[in-house]
CSV table of C-alpha atoms and ligand atoms in Angstrom, one decimal:
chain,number,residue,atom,x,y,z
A,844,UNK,CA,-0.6,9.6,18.1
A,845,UNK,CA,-2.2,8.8,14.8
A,846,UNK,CA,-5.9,8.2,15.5
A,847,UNK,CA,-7.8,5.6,12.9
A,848,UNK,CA,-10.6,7.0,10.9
A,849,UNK,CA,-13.3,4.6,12.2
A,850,UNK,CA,-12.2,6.1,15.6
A,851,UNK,CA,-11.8,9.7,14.7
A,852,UNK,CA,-15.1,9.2,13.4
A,853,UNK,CA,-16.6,7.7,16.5
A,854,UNK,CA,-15.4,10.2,19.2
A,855,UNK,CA,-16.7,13.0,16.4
A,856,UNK,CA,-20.5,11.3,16.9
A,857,UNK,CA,-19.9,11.0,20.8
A,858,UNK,CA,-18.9,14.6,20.8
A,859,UNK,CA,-22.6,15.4,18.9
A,860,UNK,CA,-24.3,13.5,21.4
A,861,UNK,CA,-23.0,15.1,24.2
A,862,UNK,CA,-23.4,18.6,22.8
A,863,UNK,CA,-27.0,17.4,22.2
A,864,UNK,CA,-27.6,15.7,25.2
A,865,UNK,CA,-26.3,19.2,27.2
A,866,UNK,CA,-28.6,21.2,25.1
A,867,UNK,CA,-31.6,19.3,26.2
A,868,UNK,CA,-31.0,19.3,29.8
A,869,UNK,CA,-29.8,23.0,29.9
A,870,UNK,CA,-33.2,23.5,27.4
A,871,UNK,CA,-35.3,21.5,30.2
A,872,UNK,CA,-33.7,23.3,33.4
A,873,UNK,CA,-34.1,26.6,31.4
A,874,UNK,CA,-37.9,25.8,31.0
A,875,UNK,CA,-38.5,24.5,34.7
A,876,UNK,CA,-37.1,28.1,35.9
A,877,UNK,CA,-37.5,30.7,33.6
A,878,UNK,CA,-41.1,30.5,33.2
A,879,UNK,CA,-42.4,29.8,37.2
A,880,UNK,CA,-43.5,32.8,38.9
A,881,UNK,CA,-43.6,33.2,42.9
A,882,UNK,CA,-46.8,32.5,44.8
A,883,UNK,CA,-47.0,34.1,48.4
A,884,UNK,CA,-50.0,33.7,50.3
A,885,UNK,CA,-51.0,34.0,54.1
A,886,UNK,CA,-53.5,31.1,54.5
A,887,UNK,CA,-56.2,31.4,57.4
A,888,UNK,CA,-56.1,27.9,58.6
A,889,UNK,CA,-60.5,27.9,59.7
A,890,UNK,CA,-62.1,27.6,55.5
A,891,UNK,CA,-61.6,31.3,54.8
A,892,UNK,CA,-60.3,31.5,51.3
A,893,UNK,CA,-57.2,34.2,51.2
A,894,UNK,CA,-56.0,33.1,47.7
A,895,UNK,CA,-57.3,32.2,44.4
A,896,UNK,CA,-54.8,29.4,43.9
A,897,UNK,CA,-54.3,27.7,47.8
A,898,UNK,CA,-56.4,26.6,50.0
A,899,UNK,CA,-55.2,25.3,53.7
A,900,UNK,CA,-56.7,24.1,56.6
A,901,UNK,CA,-55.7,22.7,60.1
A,902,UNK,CA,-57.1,19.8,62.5
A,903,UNK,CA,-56.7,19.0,65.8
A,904,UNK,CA,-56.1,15.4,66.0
A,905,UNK,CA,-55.6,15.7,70.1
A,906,UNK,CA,-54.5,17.4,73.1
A,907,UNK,CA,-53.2,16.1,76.2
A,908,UNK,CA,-52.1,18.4,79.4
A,909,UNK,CA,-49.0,17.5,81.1
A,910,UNK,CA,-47.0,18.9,83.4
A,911,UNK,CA,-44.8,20.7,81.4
A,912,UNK,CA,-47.9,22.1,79.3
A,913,UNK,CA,-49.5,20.8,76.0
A,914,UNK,CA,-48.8,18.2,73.8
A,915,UNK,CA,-51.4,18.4,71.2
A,916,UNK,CA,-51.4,16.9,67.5
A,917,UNK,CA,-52.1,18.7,64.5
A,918,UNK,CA,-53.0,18.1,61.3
A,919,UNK,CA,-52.3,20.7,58.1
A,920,UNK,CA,-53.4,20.3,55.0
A,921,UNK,CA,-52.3,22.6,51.8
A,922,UNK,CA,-54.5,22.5,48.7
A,923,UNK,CA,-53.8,23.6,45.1
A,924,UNK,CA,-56.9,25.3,43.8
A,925,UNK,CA,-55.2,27.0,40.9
A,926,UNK,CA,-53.8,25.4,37.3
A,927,UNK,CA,-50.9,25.3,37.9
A,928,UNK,CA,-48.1,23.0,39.2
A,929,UNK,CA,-46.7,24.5,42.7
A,930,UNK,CA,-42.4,23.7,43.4
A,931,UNK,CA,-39.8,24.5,45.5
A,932,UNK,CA,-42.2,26.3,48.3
A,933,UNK,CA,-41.8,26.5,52.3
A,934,UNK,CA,-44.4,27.3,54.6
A,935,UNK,CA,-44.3,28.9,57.8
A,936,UNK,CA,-46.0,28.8,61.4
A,937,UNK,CA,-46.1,31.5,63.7
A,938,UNK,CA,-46.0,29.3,67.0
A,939,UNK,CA,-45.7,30.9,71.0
A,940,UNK,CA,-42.6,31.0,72.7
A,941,UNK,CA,-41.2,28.2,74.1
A,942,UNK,CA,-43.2,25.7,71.8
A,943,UNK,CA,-41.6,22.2,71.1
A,944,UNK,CA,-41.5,20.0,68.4
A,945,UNK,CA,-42.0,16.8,69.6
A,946,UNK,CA,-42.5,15.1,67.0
A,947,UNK,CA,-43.3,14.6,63.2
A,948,UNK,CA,-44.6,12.0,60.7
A,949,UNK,CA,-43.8,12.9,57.7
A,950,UNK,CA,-40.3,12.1,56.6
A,951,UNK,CA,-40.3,13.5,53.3
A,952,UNK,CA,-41.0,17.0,55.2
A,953,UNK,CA,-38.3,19.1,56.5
A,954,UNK,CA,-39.3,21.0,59.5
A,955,UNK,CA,-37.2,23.1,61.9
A,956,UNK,CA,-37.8,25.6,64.7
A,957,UNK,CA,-36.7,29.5,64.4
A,958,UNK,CA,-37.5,31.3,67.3
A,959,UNK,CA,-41.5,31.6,67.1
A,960,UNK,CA,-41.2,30.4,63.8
A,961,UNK,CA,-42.0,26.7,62.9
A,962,UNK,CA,-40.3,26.4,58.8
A,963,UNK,CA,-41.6,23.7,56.8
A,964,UNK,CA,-39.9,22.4,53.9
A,965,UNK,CA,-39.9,19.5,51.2
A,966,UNK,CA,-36.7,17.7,51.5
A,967,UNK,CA,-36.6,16.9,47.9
A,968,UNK,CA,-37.0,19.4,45.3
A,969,UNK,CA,-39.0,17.2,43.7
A,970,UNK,CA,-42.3,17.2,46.0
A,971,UNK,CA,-44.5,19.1,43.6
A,972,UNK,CA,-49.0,20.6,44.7
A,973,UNK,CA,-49.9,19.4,41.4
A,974,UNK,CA,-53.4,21.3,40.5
A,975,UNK,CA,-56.5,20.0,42.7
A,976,UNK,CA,-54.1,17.9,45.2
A,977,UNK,CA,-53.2,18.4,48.7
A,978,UNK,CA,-50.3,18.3,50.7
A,979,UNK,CA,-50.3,16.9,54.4
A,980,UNK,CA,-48.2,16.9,57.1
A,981,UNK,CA,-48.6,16.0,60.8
A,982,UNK,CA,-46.6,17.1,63.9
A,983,UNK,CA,-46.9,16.9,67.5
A,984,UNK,CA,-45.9,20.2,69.6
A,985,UNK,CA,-45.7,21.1,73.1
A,986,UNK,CA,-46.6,24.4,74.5
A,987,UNK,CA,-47.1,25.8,77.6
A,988,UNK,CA,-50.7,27.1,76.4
A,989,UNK,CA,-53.1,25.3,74.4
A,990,UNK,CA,-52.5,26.7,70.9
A,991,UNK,CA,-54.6,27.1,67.9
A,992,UNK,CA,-52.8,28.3,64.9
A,993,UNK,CA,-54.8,30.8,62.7
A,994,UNK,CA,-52.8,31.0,59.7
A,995,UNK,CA,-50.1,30.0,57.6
A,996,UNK,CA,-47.5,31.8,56.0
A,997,UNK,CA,-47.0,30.1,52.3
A,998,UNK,CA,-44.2,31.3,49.3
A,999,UNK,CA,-43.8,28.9,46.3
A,1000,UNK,CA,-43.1,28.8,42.8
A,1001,UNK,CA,-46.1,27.9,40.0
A,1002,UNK,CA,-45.2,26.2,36.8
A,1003,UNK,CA,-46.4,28.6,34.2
A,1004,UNK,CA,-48.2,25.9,31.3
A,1005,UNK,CA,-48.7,26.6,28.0
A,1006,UNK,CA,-45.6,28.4,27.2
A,1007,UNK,CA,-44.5,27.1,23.8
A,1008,UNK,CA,-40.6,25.8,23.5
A,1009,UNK,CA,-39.7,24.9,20.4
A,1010,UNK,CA,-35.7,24.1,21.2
A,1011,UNK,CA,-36.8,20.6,23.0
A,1012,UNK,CA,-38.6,19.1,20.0
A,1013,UNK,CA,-35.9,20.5,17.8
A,1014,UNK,CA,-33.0,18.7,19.7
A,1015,UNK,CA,-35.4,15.9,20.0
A,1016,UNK,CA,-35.4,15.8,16.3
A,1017,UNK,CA,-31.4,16.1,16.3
A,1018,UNK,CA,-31.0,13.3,18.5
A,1019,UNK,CA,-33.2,11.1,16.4
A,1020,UNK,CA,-31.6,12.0,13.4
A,1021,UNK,CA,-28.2,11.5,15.3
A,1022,UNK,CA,-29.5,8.0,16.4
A,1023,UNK,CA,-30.1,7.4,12.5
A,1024,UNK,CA,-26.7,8.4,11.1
A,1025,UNK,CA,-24.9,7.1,14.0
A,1026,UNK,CA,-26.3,3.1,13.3
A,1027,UNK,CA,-26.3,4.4,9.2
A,1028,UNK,CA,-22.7,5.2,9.5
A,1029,UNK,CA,-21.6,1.6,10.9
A,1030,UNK,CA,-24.0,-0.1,9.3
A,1031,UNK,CA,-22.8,1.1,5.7
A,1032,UNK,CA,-19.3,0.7,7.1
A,1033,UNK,CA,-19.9,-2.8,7.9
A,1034,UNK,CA,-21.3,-3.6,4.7
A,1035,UNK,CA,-18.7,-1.6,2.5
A,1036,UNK,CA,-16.0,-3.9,4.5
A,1037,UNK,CA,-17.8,-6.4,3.7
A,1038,UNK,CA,-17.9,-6.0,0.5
A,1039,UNK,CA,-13.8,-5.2,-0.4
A,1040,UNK,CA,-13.4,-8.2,1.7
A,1041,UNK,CA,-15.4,-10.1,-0.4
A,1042,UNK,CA,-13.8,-8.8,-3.7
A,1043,UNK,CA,-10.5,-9.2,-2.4
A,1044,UNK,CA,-11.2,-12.9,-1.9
A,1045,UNK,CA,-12.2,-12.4,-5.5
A,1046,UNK,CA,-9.1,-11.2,-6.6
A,1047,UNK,CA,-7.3,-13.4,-4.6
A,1048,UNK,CA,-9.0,-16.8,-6.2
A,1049,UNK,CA,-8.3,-15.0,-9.4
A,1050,UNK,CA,-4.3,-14.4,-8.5
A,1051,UNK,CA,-3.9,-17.9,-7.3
A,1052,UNK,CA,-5.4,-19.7,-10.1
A,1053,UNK,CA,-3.4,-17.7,-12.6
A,1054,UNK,CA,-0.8,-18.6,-10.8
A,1055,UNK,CA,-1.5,-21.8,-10.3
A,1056,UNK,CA,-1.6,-22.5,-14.5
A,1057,UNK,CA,1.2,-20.4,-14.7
A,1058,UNK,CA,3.5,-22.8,-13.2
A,1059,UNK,CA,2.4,-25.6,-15.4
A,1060,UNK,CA,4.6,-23.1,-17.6
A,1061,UNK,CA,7.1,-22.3,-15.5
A,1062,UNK,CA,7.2,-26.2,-15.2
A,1063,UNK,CA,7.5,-26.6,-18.9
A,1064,UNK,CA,10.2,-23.7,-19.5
A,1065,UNK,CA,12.3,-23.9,-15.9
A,1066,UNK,CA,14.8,-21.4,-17.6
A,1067,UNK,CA,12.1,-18.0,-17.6
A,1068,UNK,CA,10.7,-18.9,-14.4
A,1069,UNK,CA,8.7,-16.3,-12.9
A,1070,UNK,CA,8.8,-14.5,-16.0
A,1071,UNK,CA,5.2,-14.3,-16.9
A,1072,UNK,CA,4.6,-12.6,-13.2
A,1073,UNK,CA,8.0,-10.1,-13.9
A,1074,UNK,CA,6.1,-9.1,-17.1
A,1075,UNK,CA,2.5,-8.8,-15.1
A,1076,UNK,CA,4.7,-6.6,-12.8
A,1077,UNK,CA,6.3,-4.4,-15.2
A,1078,UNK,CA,3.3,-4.2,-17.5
A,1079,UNK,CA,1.1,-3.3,-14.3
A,1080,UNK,CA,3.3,-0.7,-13.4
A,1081,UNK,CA,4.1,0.9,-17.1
A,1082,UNK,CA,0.0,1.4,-17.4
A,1083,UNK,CA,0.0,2.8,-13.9
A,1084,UNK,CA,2.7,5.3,-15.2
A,1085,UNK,CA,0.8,6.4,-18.3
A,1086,UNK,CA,-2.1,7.3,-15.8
A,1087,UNK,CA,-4.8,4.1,-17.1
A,1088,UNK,CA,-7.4,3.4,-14.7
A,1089,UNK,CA,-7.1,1.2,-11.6
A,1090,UNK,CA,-9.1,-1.5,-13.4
A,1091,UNK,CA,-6.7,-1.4,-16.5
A,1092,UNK,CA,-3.8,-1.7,-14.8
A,1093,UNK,CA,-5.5,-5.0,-12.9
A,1094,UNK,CA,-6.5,-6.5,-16.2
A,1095,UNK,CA,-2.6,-5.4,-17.3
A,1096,UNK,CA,-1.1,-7.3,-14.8
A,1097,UNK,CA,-3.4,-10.6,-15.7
A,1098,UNK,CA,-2.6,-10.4,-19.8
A,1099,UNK,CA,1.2,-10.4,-18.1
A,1100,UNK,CA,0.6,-13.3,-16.3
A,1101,UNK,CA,-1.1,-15.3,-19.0
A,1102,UNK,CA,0.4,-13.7,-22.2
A,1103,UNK,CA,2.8,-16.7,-23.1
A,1104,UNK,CA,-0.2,-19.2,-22.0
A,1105,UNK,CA,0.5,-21.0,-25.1
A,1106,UNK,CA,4.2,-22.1,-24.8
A,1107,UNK,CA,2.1,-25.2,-23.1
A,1108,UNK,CA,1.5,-26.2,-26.8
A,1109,UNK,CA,5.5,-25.8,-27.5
A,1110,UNK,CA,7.2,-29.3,-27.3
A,1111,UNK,CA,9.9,-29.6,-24.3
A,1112,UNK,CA,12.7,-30.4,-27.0
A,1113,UNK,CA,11.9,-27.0,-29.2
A,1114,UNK,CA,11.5,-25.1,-26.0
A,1115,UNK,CA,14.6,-25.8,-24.5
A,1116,UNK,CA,16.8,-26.9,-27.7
A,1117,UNK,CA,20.1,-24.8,-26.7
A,1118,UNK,CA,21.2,-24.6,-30.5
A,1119,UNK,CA,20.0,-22.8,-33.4
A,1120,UNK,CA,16.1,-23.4,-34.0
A,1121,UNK,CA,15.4,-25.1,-37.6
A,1122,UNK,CA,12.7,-23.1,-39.6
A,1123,UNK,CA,9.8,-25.7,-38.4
A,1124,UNK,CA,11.3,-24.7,-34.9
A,1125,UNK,CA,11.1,-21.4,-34.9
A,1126,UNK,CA,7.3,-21.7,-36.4
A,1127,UNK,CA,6.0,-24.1,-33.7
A,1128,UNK,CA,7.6,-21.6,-31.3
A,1129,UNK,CA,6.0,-18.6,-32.9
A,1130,UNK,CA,2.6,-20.4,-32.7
A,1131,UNK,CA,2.5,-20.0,-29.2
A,1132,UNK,CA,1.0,-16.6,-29.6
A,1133,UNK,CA,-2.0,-18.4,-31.9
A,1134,UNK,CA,-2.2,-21.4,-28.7
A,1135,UNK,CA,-2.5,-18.8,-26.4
A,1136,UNK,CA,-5.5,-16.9,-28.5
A,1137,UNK,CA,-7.2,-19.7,-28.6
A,1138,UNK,CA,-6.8,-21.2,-25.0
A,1139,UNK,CA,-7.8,-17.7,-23.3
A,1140,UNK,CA,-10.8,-17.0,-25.9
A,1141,UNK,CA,-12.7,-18.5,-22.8
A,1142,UNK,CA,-11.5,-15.8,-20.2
A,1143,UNK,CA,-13.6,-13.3,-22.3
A,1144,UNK,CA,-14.4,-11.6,-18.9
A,1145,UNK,CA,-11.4,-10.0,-18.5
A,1146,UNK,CA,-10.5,-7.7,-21.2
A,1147,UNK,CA,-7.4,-7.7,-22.8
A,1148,UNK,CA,-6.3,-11.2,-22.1
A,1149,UNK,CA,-6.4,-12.9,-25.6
A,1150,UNK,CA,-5.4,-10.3,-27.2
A,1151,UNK,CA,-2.1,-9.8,-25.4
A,1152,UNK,CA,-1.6,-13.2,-25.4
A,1153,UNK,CA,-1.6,-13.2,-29.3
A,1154,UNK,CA,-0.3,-9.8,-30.4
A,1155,UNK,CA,2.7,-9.9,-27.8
A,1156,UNK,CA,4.9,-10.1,-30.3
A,1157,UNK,CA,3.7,-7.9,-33.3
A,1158,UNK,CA,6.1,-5.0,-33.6
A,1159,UNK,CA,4.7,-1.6,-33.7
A,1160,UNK,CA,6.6,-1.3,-37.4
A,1161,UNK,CA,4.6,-4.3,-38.1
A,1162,UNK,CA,7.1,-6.7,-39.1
A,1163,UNK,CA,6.2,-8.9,-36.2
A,1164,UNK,CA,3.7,-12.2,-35.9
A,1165,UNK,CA,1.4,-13.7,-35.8
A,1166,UNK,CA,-0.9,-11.3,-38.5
A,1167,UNK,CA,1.8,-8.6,-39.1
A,1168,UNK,CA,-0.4,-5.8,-37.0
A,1169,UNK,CA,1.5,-2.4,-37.1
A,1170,UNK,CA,1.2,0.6,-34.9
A,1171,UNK,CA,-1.9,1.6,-33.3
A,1172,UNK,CA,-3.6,-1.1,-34.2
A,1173,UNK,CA,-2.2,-3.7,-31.9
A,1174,UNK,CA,-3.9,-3.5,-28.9
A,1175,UNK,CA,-2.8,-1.3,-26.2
A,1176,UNK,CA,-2.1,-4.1,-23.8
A,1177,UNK,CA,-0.5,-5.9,-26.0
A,1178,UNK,CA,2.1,-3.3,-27.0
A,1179,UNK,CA,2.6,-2.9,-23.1
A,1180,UNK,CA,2.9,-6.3,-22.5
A,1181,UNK,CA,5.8,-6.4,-25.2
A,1182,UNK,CA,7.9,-3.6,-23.9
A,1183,UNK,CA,7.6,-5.7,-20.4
A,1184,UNK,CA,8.3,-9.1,-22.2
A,1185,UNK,CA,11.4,-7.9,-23.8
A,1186,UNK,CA,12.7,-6.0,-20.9
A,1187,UNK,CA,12.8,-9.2,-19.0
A,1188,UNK,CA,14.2,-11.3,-21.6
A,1189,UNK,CA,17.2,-9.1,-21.8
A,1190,UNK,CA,17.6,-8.9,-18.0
A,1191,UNK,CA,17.6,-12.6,-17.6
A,1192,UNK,CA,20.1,-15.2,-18.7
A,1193,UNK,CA,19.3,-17.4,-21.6
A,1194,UNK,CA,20.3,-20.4,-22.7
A,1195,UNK,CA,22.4,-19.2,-24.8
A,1196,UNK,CA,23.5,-15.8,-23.4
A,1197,UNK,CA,23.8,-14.1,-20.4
A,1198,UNK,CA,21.5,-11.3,-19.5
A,1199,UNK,CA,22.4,-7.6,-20.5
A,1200,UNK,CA,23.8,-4.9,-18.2
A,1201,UNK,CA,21.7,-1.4,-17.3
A,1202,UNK,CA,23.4,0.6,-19.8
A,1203,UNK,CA,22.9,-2.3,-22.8
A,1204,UNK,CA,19.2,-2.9,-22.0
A,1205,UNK,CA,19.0,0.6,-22.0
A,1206,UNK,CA,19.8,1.3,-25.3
A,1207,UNK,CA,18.3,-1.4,-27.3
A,1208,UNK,CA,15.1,-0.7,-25.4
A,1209,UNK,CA,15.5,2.6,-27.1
A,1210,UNK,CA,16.7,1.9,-30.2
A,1211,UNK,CA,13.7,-0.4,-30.4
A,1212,UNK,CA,11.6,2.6,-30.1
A,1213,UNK,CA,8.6,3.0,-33.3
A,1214,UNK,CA,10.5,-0.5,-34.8
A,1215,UNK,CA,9.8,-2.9,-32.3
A,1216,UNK,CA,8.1,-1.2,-30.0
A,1217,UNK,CA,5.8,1.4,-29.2
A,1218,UNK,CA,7.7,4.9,-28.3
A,1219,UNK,CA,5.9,6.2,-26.1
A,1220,UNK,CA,5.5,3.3,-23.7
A,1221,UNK,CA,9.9,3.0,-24.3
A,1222,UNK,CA,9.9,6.3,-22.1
A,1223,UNK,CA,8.0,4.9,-19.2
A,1224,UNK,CA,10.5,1.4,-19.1
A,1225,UNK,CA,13.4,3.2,-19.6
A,1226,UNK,CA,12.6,6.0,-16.4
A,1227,UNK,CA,11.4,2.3,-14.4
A,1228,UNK,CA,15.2,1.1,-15.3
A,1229,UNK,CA,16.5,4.9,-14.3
A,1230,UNK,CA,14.8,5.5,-11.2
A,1231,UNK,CA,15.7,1.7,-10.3
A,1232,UNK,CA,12.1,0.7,-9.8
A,1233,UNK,CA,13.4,-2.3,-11.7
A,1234,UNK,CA,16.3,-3.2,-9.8
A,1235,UNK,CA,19.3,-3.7,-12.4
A,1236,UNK,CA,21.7,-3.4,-9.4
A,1237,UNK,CA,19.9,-6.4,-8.2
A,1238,UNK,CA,20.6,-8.4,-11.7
A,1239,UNK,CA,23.7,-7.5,-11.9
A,1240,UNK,CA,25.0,-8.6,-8.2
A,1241,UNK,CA,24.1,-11.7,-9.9
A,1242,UNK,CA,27.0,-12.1,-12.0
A,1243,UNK,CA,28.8,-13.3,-8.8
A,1244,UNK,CA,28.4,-16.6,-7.4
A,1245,UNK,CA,26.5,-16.1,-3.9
A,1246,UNK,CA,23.7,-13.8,-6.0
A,1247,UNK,CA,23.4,-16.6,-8.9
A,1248,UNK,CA,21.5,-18.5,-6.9
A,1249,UNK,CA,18.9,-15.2,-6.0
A,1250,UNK,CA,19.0,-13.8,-9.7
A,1251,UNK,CA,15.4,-13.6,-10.5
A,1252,UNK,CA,13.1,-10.2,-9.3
A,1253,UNK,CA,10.9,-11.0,-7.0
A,1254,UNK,CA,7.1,-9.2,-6.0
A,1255,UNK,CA,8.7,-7.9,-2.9
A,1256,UNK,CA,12.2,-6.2,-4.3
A,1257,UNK,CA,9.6,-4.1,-6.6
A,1258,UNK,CA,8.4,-0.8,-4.6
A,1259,UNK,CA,4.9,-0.1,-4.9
A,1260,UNK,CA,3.8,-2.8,-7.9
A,1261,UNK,CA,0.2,-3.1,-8.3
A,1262,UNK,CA,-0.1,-6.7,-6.9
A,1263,UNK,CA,-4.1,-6.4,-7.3
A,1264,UNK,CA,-4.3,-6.6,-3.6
B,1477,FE2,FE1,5.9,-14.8,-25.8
């Protein structure tokens, strides 16, 4: 199963945590462990001090004969005199035979009876003798004599301080700096999402309202409709081919969409006259290139636009209009935009003609090659018509009568055009 990135990403900083988080604890049972060393002491229960770190005395709180011996109630009490933290420890009485435990008041104590010896132990790990407190514990016994315990057996473990252990700040630090790049990560994330959403919108209001003057146009010239976005297509797609940036072939695809902006100056009875253009005609038609200049001179902030719109048709041996430019010196996009324009014109059907097959648009693309157009940009149309990006077979199932109706290319029968989006 394909995993998404965001995903991947997120099990990667889980999997960080945990190896952290097991570090620590393993680091902080290490410490609690390693570094304790065992206490043993026999304690004389009457004051006398046997060891340097424990102190323990006993009271008796009563004693009552009965007639099965004894009951008395005592009273121990274990002190830590040392420094140090005392765990995990068990003391032992020595008591007579046939002694009885009869009862006991403190729950937290574990105490059980092994022959003559009475065990005593925390029931949770966690019952610590921190330095200079006690420990108490009070039972009640019966025993045949009256019994005075004289010492107490004691084995424990003391918490060694002061031993440096620099592996718990340092994951410390790691899991901070996890924390940070953890909320960094998604927070960046967030915001670069943000962001592409935002400039998509962008694009999009851009898109739509080229489109949406475009089809005044397409409205004025219902014969090339969906032209200007066949050219945009093409154009995008010949600038993606000759390797120009991603931004290029964006502004590429809007001087296609807009570069005949200025047939909206062309009268409806020049546009679509069917017969041979008079010499007025033919100017008022040629002018659209000037319109066109002069309408987009306001869309100065994307590059290329004017320009395309009113060099389109110079020809790269510079017999073409409006100012005659030749070679190099009509703009890039413009020279782009012209192979595109013409590539269309002959794969559509005219007025006056019908469109031209594969092999014919072919060849006059070519043969246009350094007179009308600019060479190098031929080679890139002509491999788009080889390698059926543009979809000739497409056109020409139009020359029968159920794909008449479907003739024109649209965004979705071309693989992998820049749309912008
Ligand atoms: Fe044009």
């Amino acid at each position: 199963m394909k995993m998404e990135r965001p995903f991947h990403t997120f099990l990667m900083f889980i999997a960080v945590l945990m190896m952290l988080l097991t570090g620590y604890l393993v680091n902080k049972i290490a410490i609690e462990n390693n570094v304790s060393s065992e206490v043993t002491a026999d304690l004389n229960l009457y004051g006398a001090k046997l060891s340097d770190i424990l102190y323990a005395s006993v009271t008796k709180k009563s004693e009552t004969k009965t007639t099965s011996g004894y009951d008395t109630e005592y009273e121990f009490l274990i002190t830590n005199i040392g420094d140090n933290t005392i765990s995990n420890w068990k003391a032992t009485l020595s008591v007579p035979n046939g002694t009885i435990v009869k009862s006991s008041w403190d729950a937290a104590l574990n105490q059980h009876l092994d022959r003559n010896e009475l065990v005593f132990t925390p029931e949770y790990y966690s019952i610590d003798i921190h330095s200079y407190e006690a420990t108490a514990f009070r039972l009640l016994l019966n025993t045949i004599e009256p019994f005075d315990p004289h010492s107490i057996k004691f084995v424990g473990y003391e918490v060694v301080k002061g031993q440096k252990n620099i592996i718990g700040p340092i994951i410390q630090i790691a899991i901070a700096i996890w924390a940070i790049s953890f909320i960094g990560y998604w927070v960046t994330r967030f915001n670069i999402r943000n962001y592409k959403e935002r400039q998509q919108n962008d694009v999009k209001i851009i898109l739509q309202s080229m489109n949406t003057f475009i089809s005044f146009i397409d409205a004025k010239d219902p014969y090339t409709r969906g032209h200007s976005k066949r050219v945009a297509m093409y154009g995008a797609e010949i600038a993606k081919r000759m390797g120009l940036s991603e931004d290029e072939v964006q502004n590429i695809y809007y001087a296609g969409l807009l570069h005949d902006s200025g047939k909206i100056s062309i009268p409806d009875a020049v546009l679509n006259k069917p017969g041979k253009l008079t010499d007025e005609e033919r100017k008022l038609i040629q002018n659209h290139t000037i319109a066109g200049g002069k309408m987009l001179k306001q869309l100065s902030s994307i590059r290329g636009i004017r320009e395309t719109a009113l060099y389109h048709h110079e020809r790269y041996d510079g017999t073409g209009y409006p100012e005659g430019l030749r070679g190099e010196s009509i703009p890039l996009y413009a020279r782009i935009v012209g192979v595109a324009d013409a590539y269309d014109a002959m794969s559509s059907n005219r007025v006056y003609r019908r469109h031209l097959n594969k092999d014919e648009i072919i060849e006059e693309i070519q043969k246009g090659g350094g007179k009308q157009f600019d060479p190098d940009i031929v080679k890139y149309m002509v491999d788009m018509i080889n390698d059926g990006y543009v979809n000739v077979v497409k056109m020409e199932t139009a020359d029968s009568e159920e794909g008449a109706n479907n003739f024109h290319l649209t965004e979705s029968d071309i693989p992998g055009v820049y749309m912008g989006y």
